[in-house]
PDB file of C-alpha atoms in Angstrom:
ATOM      1  CA  MET A   1     -44.767  67.127   1.732  1.00  0.00           C
ATOM      2  CA  LEU A   2     -46.922  66.381   5.329  1.00  0.00           C
ATOM      3  CA  GLN A   3     -50.131  67.045   3.426  1.00  0.00           C
ATOM      4  CA  ILE A   4     -48.882  64.478   0.278  1.00  0.00           C
ATOM      5  CA  LEU A   5     -48.003  61.995   3.488  1.00  0.00           C
ATOM      6  CA  SER A   6     -51.654  62.242   5.084  1.00  0.00           C
ATOM      7  CA  ARG A   7     -53.152  62.329   1.923  1.00  0.00           C
ATOM      8  CA  ILE A   8     -52.065  58.565   0.814  1.00  0.00           C
ATOM      9  CA  ILE A   9     -52.303  57.324   3.987  1.00  0.00           C
ATOM     10  CA  GLY A  10     -55.645  58.583   4.653  1.00  0.00           C
ATOM     11  CA  LEU A  11     -56.894  56.013   1.881  1.00  0.00           C
ATOM     12  CA  VAL A  12     -55.212  53.121   3.527  1.00  0.00           C
ATOM     13  CA  CYS A  13     -57.504  50.369   5.425  1.00  0.00           C
ATOM     14  CA  TRP A  14     -55.949  47.978   7.774  1.00  0.00           C
ATOM     15  CA  GLY A  15     -58.669  45.883   7.481  1.00  0.00           C
ATOM     16  CA  GLU A  16     -60.596  43.740  10.686  1.00  0.00           C
ATOM     17  CA  LYS A  17     -58.786  43.786  14.108  1.00  0.00           C
ATOM     18  CA  MET A  18     -58.719  41.781  17.124  1.00  0.00           C
ATOM     19  CA  ALA A  19     -60.358  42.523  19.895  1.00  0.00           C
ATOM     20  CA  ARG A  20     -57.633  44.835  22.083  1.00  0.00           C
ATOM     21  CA  GLN A  21     -57.862  45.545  25.506  1.00  0.00           C
ATOM     22  CA  VAL A  22     -56.893  48.676  26.990  1.00  0.00           C
ATOM     23  CA  TYR A  23     -55.801  49.500  30.544  1.00  0.00           C
ATOM     24  CA  THR A  24     -54.706  52.482  32.202  1.00  0.00           C
ATOM     25  CA  TYR A  25     -53.200  53.937  35.463  1.00  0.00           C
ATOM     26  CA  ASN A  26     -51.633  56.994  37.228  1.00  0.00           C
ATOM     27  CA  SER A  27     -48.134  56.536  37.629  1.00  0.00           C
ATOM     28  CA  ILE A  28     -45.627  54.412  36.374  1.00  0.00           C
ATOM     29  CA  THR A  29     -44.645  54.256  40.464  1.00  0.00           C
ATOM     30  CA  GLU A  30     -48.275  53.241  41.099  1.00  0.00           C
ATOM     31  CA  LEU A  31     -48.270  50.487  38.455  1.00  0.00           C
ATOM     32  CA  ARG A  32     -48.526  47.560  41.052  1.00  0.00           C
ATOM     33  CA  LYS A  33     -51.808  49.088  42.543  1.00  0.00           C
ATOM     34  CA  HIS A  34     -53.593  47.983  39.000  1.00  0.00           C
ATOM     35  CA  PRO A  35     -56.099  45.419  39.997  1.00  0.00           C
ATOM     36  CA  CYS A  36     -54.795  43.794  37.122  1.00  0.00           C
ATOM     37  CA  PHE A  37     -50.887  44.362  38.395  1.00  0.00           C
ATOM     38  CA  GLU A  38     -50.452  40.668  38.466  1.00  0.00           C
ATOM     39  CA  THR A  39     -51.957  39.891  35.607  1.00  0.00           C
ATOM     40  CA  LEU A  40     -50.273  42.367  33.582  1.00  0.00           C
ATOM     41  CA  SER A  41     -46.959  41.288  34.961  1.00  0.00           C
ATOM     42  CA  LYS A  42     -46.982  37.983  33.980  1.00  0.00           C
ATOM     43  CA  TYR A  43     -46.939  38.764  30.183  1.00  0.00           C
ATOM     44  CA  PRO A  44     -44.091  40.434  27.603  1.00  0.00           C
ATOM     45  CA  HIS A  45     -44.455  43.962  27.394  1.00  0.00           C
ATOM     46  CA  ILE A  46     -43.073  45.768  24.628  1.00  0.00           C
ATOM     47  CA  VAL A  47     -43.049  49.579  25.329  1.00  0.00           C
ATOM     48  CA  ALA A  48     -42.932  52.842  23.371  1.00  0.00           C
ATOM     49  CA  THR A  49     -39.307  54.522  24.675  1.00  0.00           C
ATOM     50  CA  ALA A  50     -36.303  53.369  25.392  1.00  0.00           C
ATOM     51  CA  ASN A  51     -37.258  55.687  28.661  1.00  0.00           C
ATOM     52  CA  LEU A  52     -40.426  53.675  29.747  1.00  0.00           C
ATOM     53  CA  LYS A  53     -37.954  50.652  29.359  1.00  0.00           C
ATOM     54  CA  PHE A  54     -35.767  51.889  31.314  1.00  0.00           C
ATOM     55  CA  ALA A  55     -38.210  53.678  34.527  1.00  0.00           C
ATOM     56  CA  VAL A  56     -40.608  49.673  34.150  1.00  0.00           C
ATOM     57  CA  GLU A  57     -37.244  47.982  35.313  1.00  0.00           C
ATOM     58  CA  GLU A  58     -36.124  50.075  37.492  1.00  0.00           C
ATOM     59  CA  CYS A  59     -39.544  50.253  39.644  1.00  0.00           C
ATOM     60  CA  TYR A  60     -40.385  47.229  39.231  1.00  0.00           C
ATOM     61  CA  GLY A  61     -36.919  44.522  38.398  1.00  0.00           C
ATOM     62  CA  GLU A  62     -38.200  41.001  38.116  1.00  0.00           C
ATOM     63  CA  GLU A  63     -41.770  41.397  38.854  1.00  0.00           C
ATOM     64  CA  ILE A  64     -42.059  42.000  34.853  1.00  0.00           C
ATOM     65  CA  ALA A  65     -39.628  39.834  33.593  1.00  0.00           C
ATOM     66  CA  ASN A  66     -39.544  40.490  30.034  1.00  0.00           C
ATOM     67  CA  VAL A  67     -39.207  44.533  28.719  1.00  0.00           C
ATOM     68  CA  ILE A  68     -38.697  44.988  25.736  1.00  0.00           C
ATOM     69  CA  ASP A  69     -38.074  48.505  23.551  1.00  0.00           C
ATOM     70  CA  VAL A  70     -40.118  48.251  20.631  1.00  0.00           C
ATOM     71  CA  HIS A  71     -37.263  49.732  18.363  1.00  0.00           C
ATOM     72  CA  SER A  72     -35.327  46.572  18.647  1.00  0.00           C
ATOM     73  CA  LEU A  73     -38.188  44.225  18.070  1.00  0.00           C
ATOM     74  CA  GLN A  74     -38.657  46.381  14.707  1.00  0.00           C
ATOM     75  CA  LYS A  75     -34.705  46.407  13.582  1.00  0.00           C
ATOM     76  CA  ALA A  76     -35.109  42.527  14.048  1.00  0.00           C
ATOM     77  CA  LEU A  77     -37.685  42.362  12.171  1.00  0.00           C
ATOM     78  CA  THR A  78     -37.089  44.470   8.641  1.00  0.00           C
ATOM     79  CA  LYS A  79     -33.361  43.509   8.992  1.00  0.00           C
ATOM     80  CA  GLU A  80     -31.814  46.197   6.892  1.00  0.00           C
ATOM     81  CA  TRP A  81     -34.247  48.190   6.547  1.00  0.00           C
ATOM     82  CA  ASN A  82     -33.201  50.365   9.301  1.00  0.00           C
ATOM     83  CA  ASP A  83     -30.041  50.392   9.183  1.00  0.00           C
ATOM     84  CA  THR A  84     -27.882  53.565   8.465  1.00  0.00           C
ATOM     85  CA  ALA A  85     -26.146  52.714   5.422  1.00  0.00           C
ATOM     86  CA  THR A  86     -29.715  52.279   4.243  1.00  0.00           C
ATOM     87  CA  THR A  87     -31.159  55.239   4.881  1.00  0.00           C
ATOM     88  CA  PHE A  88     -28.397  57.309   3.769  1.00  0.00           C
ATOM     89  CA  GLU A  89     -28.532  54.926   0.442  1.00  0.00           C
ATOM     90  CA  GLN A  90     -32.081  55.891  -0.302  1.00  0.00           C
ATOM     91  CA  PHE A  91     -31.684  59.683   0.356  1.00  0.00           C
ATOM     92  CA  MET A  92     -28.839  59.796  -2.163  1.00  0.00           C
ATOM     93  CA  VAL A  93     -30.936  57.953  -4.638  1.00  0.00           C
ATOM     94  CA  VAL A  94     -34.038  60.443  -4.395  1.00  0.00           C
ATOM     95  CA  GLY A  95     -31.328  63.731  -4.578  1.00  0.00           C
ATOM     96  CA  SER A  96     -30.108  61.385  -7.761  1.00  0.00           C
ATOM     97  CA  VAL A  97     -34.055  60.968  -9.035  1.00  0.00           C
ATOM     98  CA  ILE A  98     -35.182  64.766  -8.281  1.00  0.00           C
ATOM     99  CA  ARG A  99     -32.136  65.835 -10.458  1.00  0.00           C
ATOM    100  CA  SER A 100     -33.121  63.361 -13.325  1.00  0.00           C
ATOM    101  CA  MET A 101     -36.002  65.211 -14.044  1.00  0.00           C
ATOM    102  CA  THR A 102     -36.000  66.799 -17.339  1.00  0.00           C
ATOM    103  CA  GLY A 103     -38.382  68.418 -20.129  1.00  0.00           C
ATOM    104  CA  LEU A 104     -39.716  70.664 -17.140  1.00  0.00           C
ATOM    105  CA  THR A 105     -42.013  74.031 -17.364  1.00  0.00           C
ATOM    106  CA  ASN A 106     -40.846  76.766 -15.281  1.00  0.00           C
ATOM    107  CA  SER A 107     -43.347  75.782 -12.508  1.00  0.00           C
ATOM    108  CA  GLU A 108     -42.416  72.431 -12.436  1.00  0.00           C
ATOM    109  CA  GLN A 109     -38.325  73.341 -12.101  1.00  0.00           C
ATOM    110  CA  LEU A 110     -39.586  75.289  -8.997  1.00  0.00           C
ATOM    111  CA  LEU A 111     -40.652  72.273  -7.059  1.00  0.00           C
ATOM    112  CA  GLN A 112     -38.254  70.390  -8.604  1.00  0.00           C
ATOM    113  CA  GLU A 113     -35.240  72.990  -6.630  1.00  0.00           C
ATOM    114  CA  ALA A 114     -38.001  72.454  -4.000  1.00  0.00           C
ATOM    115  CA  PHE A 115     -38.452  68.908  -3.443  1.00  0.00           C
ATOM    116  CA  LEU A 116     -34.348  68.923  -4.222  1.00  0.00           C
ATOM    117  CA  LYS A 117     -34.147  71.225  -0.766  1.00  0.00           C
ATOM    118  CA  SER A 118     -36.328  68.921   1.068  1.00  0.00           C
ATOM    119  CA  ARG A 119     -35.179  65.700  -0.216  1.00  0.00           C
ATOM    120  CA  ARG A 120     -35.274  64.145   3.455  1.00  0.00           C
ATOM    121  CA  ASP A 121     -38.837  64.549   4.040  1.00  0.00           C
ATOM    122  CA  VAL A 122     -39.551  63.218   0.707  1.00  0.00           C
ATOM    123  CA  LEU A 123     -37.614  60.236   1.336  1.00  0.00           C
ATOM    124  CA  ASN A 124     -39.053  60.279   5.063  1.00  0.00           C
ATOM    125  CA  SER A 125     -42.559  60.442   2.905  1.00  0.00           C
ATOM    126  CA  ILE A 126     -41.548  57.671   0.609  1.00  0.00           C
ATOM    127  CA  ARG A 127     -39.954  55.567   4.067  1.00  0.00           C
ATOM    128  CA  SER A 128     -44.002  56.034   5.535  1.00  0.00           C
ATOM    129  CA  LEU A 129     -46.232  55.045   2.980  1.00  0.00           C
ATOM    130  CA  VAL A 130     -43.902  51.765   2.055  1.00  0.00           C
ATOM    131  CA  GLU A 131     -44.242  50.630   5.686  1.00  0.00           C
ATOM    132  CA  ALA A 132     -47.698  51.619   5.563  1.00  0.00           C
ATOM    133  CA  ASP A 133     -47.737  49.216   2.498  1.00  0.00           C
ATOM    134  CA  VAL A 134     -48.943  51.409  -0.105  1.00  0.00           C
ATOM    135  CA  PHE A 135     -48.039  51.699  -3.481  1.00  0.00           C
ATOM    136  CA  PRO A 136     -47.210  54.578  -5.863  1.00  0.00           C
ATOM    137  CA  GLU A 137     -49.870  53.222  -7.817  1.00  0.00           C
ATOM    138  CA  ASP A 138     -52.957  53.371  -5.308  1.00  0.00           C
ATOM    139  CA  PHE A 139     -52.224  57.318  -5.242  1.00  0.00           C
ATOM    140  CA  ILE A 140     -54.695  59.991  -7.911  1.00  0.00           C
ATOM    141  CA  ALA A 141     -52.090  62.786  -7.948  1.00  0.00           C
ATOM    142  CA  ALA A 142     -54.121  65.626  -7.349  1.00  0.00           C
ATOM    143  CA  SER A 143     -52.079  68.397  -8.489  1.00  0.00           C
ATOM    144  CA  ALA A 144     -48.709  69.342  -9.541  1.00  0.00           C
ATOM    145  CA  GLU A 145     -46.457  68.837  -6.583  1.00  0.00           C
ATOM    146  CA  GLU A 146     -48.645  65.100  -5.630  1.00  0.00           C
ATOM    147  CA  ARG A 147     -47.389  64.853  -9.458  1.00  0.00           C
ATOM    148  CA  MET A 148     -44.258  65.126  -8.709  1.00  0.00           C
ATOM    149  CA  PHE A 149     -43.867  63.268  -5.043  1.00  0.00           C
ATOM    150  CA  ARG A 150     -45.083  60.583  -7.221  1.00  0.00           C
ATOM    151  CA  ALA A 151     -42.833  60.156 -10.005  1.00  0.00           C
ATOM    152  CA  ILE A 152     -39.790  60.531  -7.718  1.00  0.00           C
ATOM    153  CA  TRP A 153     -41.601  57.764  -5.704  1.00  0.00           C
ATOM    154  CA  MET A 154     -42.053  55.475  -8.233  1.00  0.00           C
ATOM    155  CA  LYS A 155     -38.370  56.054  -9.933  1.00  0.00           C
ATOM    156  CA  THR A 156     -37.050  55.660  -6.348  1.00  0.00           C
ATOM    157  CA  GLU A 157     -38.754  52.691  -5.748  1.00  0.00           C
ATOM    158  CA  ALA A 158     -37.669  51.409  -9.317  1.00  0.00           C
ATOM    159  CA  ILE A 159     -33.771  51.938  -8.228  1.00  0.00           C
ATOM    160  CA  ASP A 160     -33.304  51.581  -4.799  1.00  0.00           C
ATOM    161  CA  LEU A 161     -33.829  47.132  -4.416  1.00  0.00           C
ATOM    162  CA  SER A 162     -33.898  47.943  -0.612  1.00  0.00           C
ATOM    163  CA  ILE A 163     -37.675  49.222  -0.576  1.00  0.00           C
ATOM    164  CA  GLY A 164     -38.252  45.921  -2.837  1.00  0.00           C
ATOM    165  CA  ARG A 165     -36.694  43.368  -0.117  1.00  0.00           C
ATOM    166  CA  TYR A 166     -38.452  45.389   2.314  1.00  0.00           C
ATOM    167  CA  ARG A 167     -41.689  44.748   1.340  1.00  0.00           C
ATOM    168  CA  ALA A 168     -40.814  41.316  -0.184  1.00  0.00           C
ATOM    169  CA  LEU A 169     -39.679  40.629   3.763  1.00  0.00           C
ATOM    170  CA  MET A 170     -43.325  41.294   4.783  1.00  0.00           C
ATOM    171  CA  GLU A 171     -44.863  40.190   2.512  1.00  0.00           C
ATOM    172  CA  ARG A 172     -43.440  36.844   3.449  1.00  0.00           C
ATOM    173  CA  TYR A 173     -44.186  37.725   7.327  1.00  0.00           C
ATOM    174  CA  SER A 174     -47.603  37.897   6.692  1.00  0.00           C
ATOM    175  CA  SER A 175     -48.072  34.773   3.682  1.00  0.00           C
ATOM    176  CA  ASN A 176     -46.383  32.130   6.383  1.00  0.00           C
ATOM    177  CA  ILE A 177     -46.957  33.418   9.723  1.00  0.00           C
ATOM    178  CA  ASN A 178     -44.402  31.204  10.967  1.00  0.00           C
ATOM    179  CA  SER A 179     -41.106  32.423   9.540  1.00  0.00           C
ATOM    180  CA  LEU A 180     -42.365  35.277  12.288  1.00  0.00           C
ATOM    181  CA  SER A 181     -40.898  32.178  14.755  1.00  0.00           C
ATOM    182  CA  GLU A 182     -37.005  33.116  15.435  1.00  0.00           C
ATOM    183  CA  VAL A 183     -37.919  36.780  16.232  1.00  0.00           C
ATOM    184  CA  ILE A 184     -40.923  35.371  18.397  1.00  0.00           C
ATOM    185  CA  LYS A 185     -37.928  33.121  20.237  1.00  0.00           C
ATOM    186  CA  GLN A 186     -35.043  35.573  20.388  1.00  0.00           C
ATOM    187  CA  TYR A 187     -38.090  38.314  22.217  1.00  0.00           C
ATOM    188  CA  ARG A 188     -39.366  35.374  24.614  1.00  0.00           C
ATOM    189  CA  LEU A 189     -42.984  36.257  23.240  1.00  0.00           C
ATOM    190  CA  THR A 190     -43.920  33.340  23.030  1.00  0.00           C
ATOM    191  CA  ASP A 191     -47.123  33.544  25.456  1.00  0.00           C
ATOM    192  CA  ASP A 192     -50.429  34.097  23.720  1.00  0.00           C
ATOM    193  CA  TYR A 193     -51.317  37.484  25.749  1.00  0.00           C
ATOM    194  CA  ILE A 194     -48.764  40.738  25.112  1.00  0.00           C
ATOM    195  CA  VAL A 195     -48.304  44.148  26.823  1.00  0.00           C
ATOM    196  CA  LEU A 196     -48.212  46.826  24.481  1.00  0.00           C
ATOM    197  CA  HIS A 197     -46.600  49.632  27.273  1.00  0.00           C
ATOM    198  CA  GLY A 198     -46.627  53.728  26.655  1.00  0.00           C
ATOM    199  CA  PHE A 199     -48.429  53.949  22.953  1.00  0.00           C
ATOM    200  CA  TYR A 200     -50.256  56.768  22.777  1.00  0.00           C
ATOM    201  CA  TYR A 201     -49.073  57.393  18.740  1.00  0.00           C
ATOM    202  CA  ILE A 202     -48.868  54.430  16.701  1.00  0.00           C
ATOM    203  CA  THR A 203     -46.540  54.358  13.426  1.00  0.00           C
ATOM    204  CA  ALA A 204     -47.419  52.344  10.234  1.00  0.00           C
ATOM    205  CA  LEU A 205     -44.539  50.385  10.472  1.00  0.00           C
ATOM    206  CA  GLN A 206     -45.359  49.408  14.148  1.00  0.00           C
ATOM    207  CA  GLU A 207     -49.227  48.899  13.174  1.00  0.00           C
ATOM    208  CA  ARG A 208     -48.089  46.477  10.893  1.00  0.00           C
ATOM    209  CA  LEU A 209     -46.029  44.774  13.239  1.00  0.00           C
ATOM    210  CA  PHE A 210     -49.082  44.230  16.220  1.00  0.00           C
ATOM    211  CA  ASP A 211     -51.205  42.982  13.298  1.00  0.00           C
ATOM    212  CA  LEU A 212     -48.346  39.890  12.473  1.00  0.00           C
ATOM    213  CA  LEU A 213     -48.347  39.311  16.000  1.00  0.00           C
ATOM    214  CA  GLU A 214     -52.051  39.006  16.140  1.00  0.00           C
ATOM    215  CA  GLN A 215     -52.118  36.686  12.774  1.00  0.00           C
ATOM    216  CA  ALA A 216     -49.424  34.840  14.870  1.00  0.00           C
ATOM    217  CA  GLY A 217     -51.968  34.051  17.659  1.00  0.00           C
ATOM    218  CA  LYS A 218     -51.538  36.649  19.841  1.00  0.00           C
ATOM    219  CA  THR A 219     -53.904  39.073  22.509  1.00  0.00           C
ATOM    220  CA  LEU A 220     -52.687  42.352  23.007  1.00  0.00           C
ATOM    221  CA  ILE A 221     -53.163  44.497  25.342  1.00  0.00           C
ATOM    222  CA  PHE A 222     -53.222  48.229  25.599  1.00  0.00           C
ATOM    223  CA  LEU A 223     -51.406  49.663  28.223  1.00  0.00           C
ATOM    224  CA  GLY A 224     -50.878  53.366  29.053  1.00  0.00           C
ATOM    225  CA  ASN A 225     -50.570  56.305  31.699  1.00  0.00           C
ATOM    226  CA  VAL A 226     -53.693  58.904  31.276  1.00  0.00           C
ATOM    227  CA  ASP A 227     -54.031  62.126  32.998  1.00  0.00           C
ATOM    228  CA  ARG A 228     -56.700  61.653  35.398  1.00  0.00           C
ATOM    229  CA  LYS A 229     -58.102  64.771  35.079  1.00  0.00           C
ATOM    230  CA  ILE A 230     -58.568  63.812  31.418  1.00  0.00           C
ATOM    231  CA  LEU A 231     -59.757  60.133  31.200  1.00  0.00           C
ATOM    232  CA  ARG A 232     -61.037  58.179  34.029  1.00  0.00           C
ATOM    233  CA  PRO A 233     -57.991  55.429  34.528  1.00  0.00           C
ATOM    234  CA  GLY A 234     -59.341  51.582  34.408  1.00  0.00           C
ATOM    235  CA  SER A 235     -60.052  49.860  31.480  1.00  0.00           C
ATOM    236  CA  PHE A 236     -62.032  49.203  27.695  1.00  0.00           C
ATOM    237  CA  THR A 237     -62.331  46.732  25.058  1.00  0.00           C
ATOM    238  CA  HIS A 238     -62.742  47.897  21.169  1.00  0.00           C
TER     239      HIS A 238
END
């Protein structure tokens, strides 16, 4: 399943990006010593984890006044998509779709059983691909396993209306960036610069969120803790 997901994701091109600055530091307790701390502390910090949010607030209090857990921001942005009820309904649909497949060969029946046993992974793969703005039609299946996965994916999208609503919502944000204004005001992301703190791995959904912020005119600054033995702390732009 992971091989299928990585192969499809590999087809996605995110396009041209605005310049993104990157700053590094040794320890969260020493961030105040960073030459750019005074500037970075003025901007909102979107942090990768709840633990990092706690650490930043514990160490710096009001010095970094606006610290936002990215998962909270994602939930506000995607509305029902991340609700437990939505995920459960999707899980039930995937199971029903797999069970309903008929006219299969013996080898295909074995694949069907395998997909049914791993239907949670199947759903997670479908959700990741939807979040990456990939459609079943974008993928040319190269094996029996991939053909069955694509068939399950297509039928799931046709049955589960929450996927279509999610795609429409993301399209609305992209085509009318002003529709983000409510979320931007709610999380006080009104500055021209936003610090993305502690992101060493970025999901497809987070990348779309960051792209939308850039479309809204925000400049993104990545800030992360690095091991001085591997990379000397400092800054660079790409």
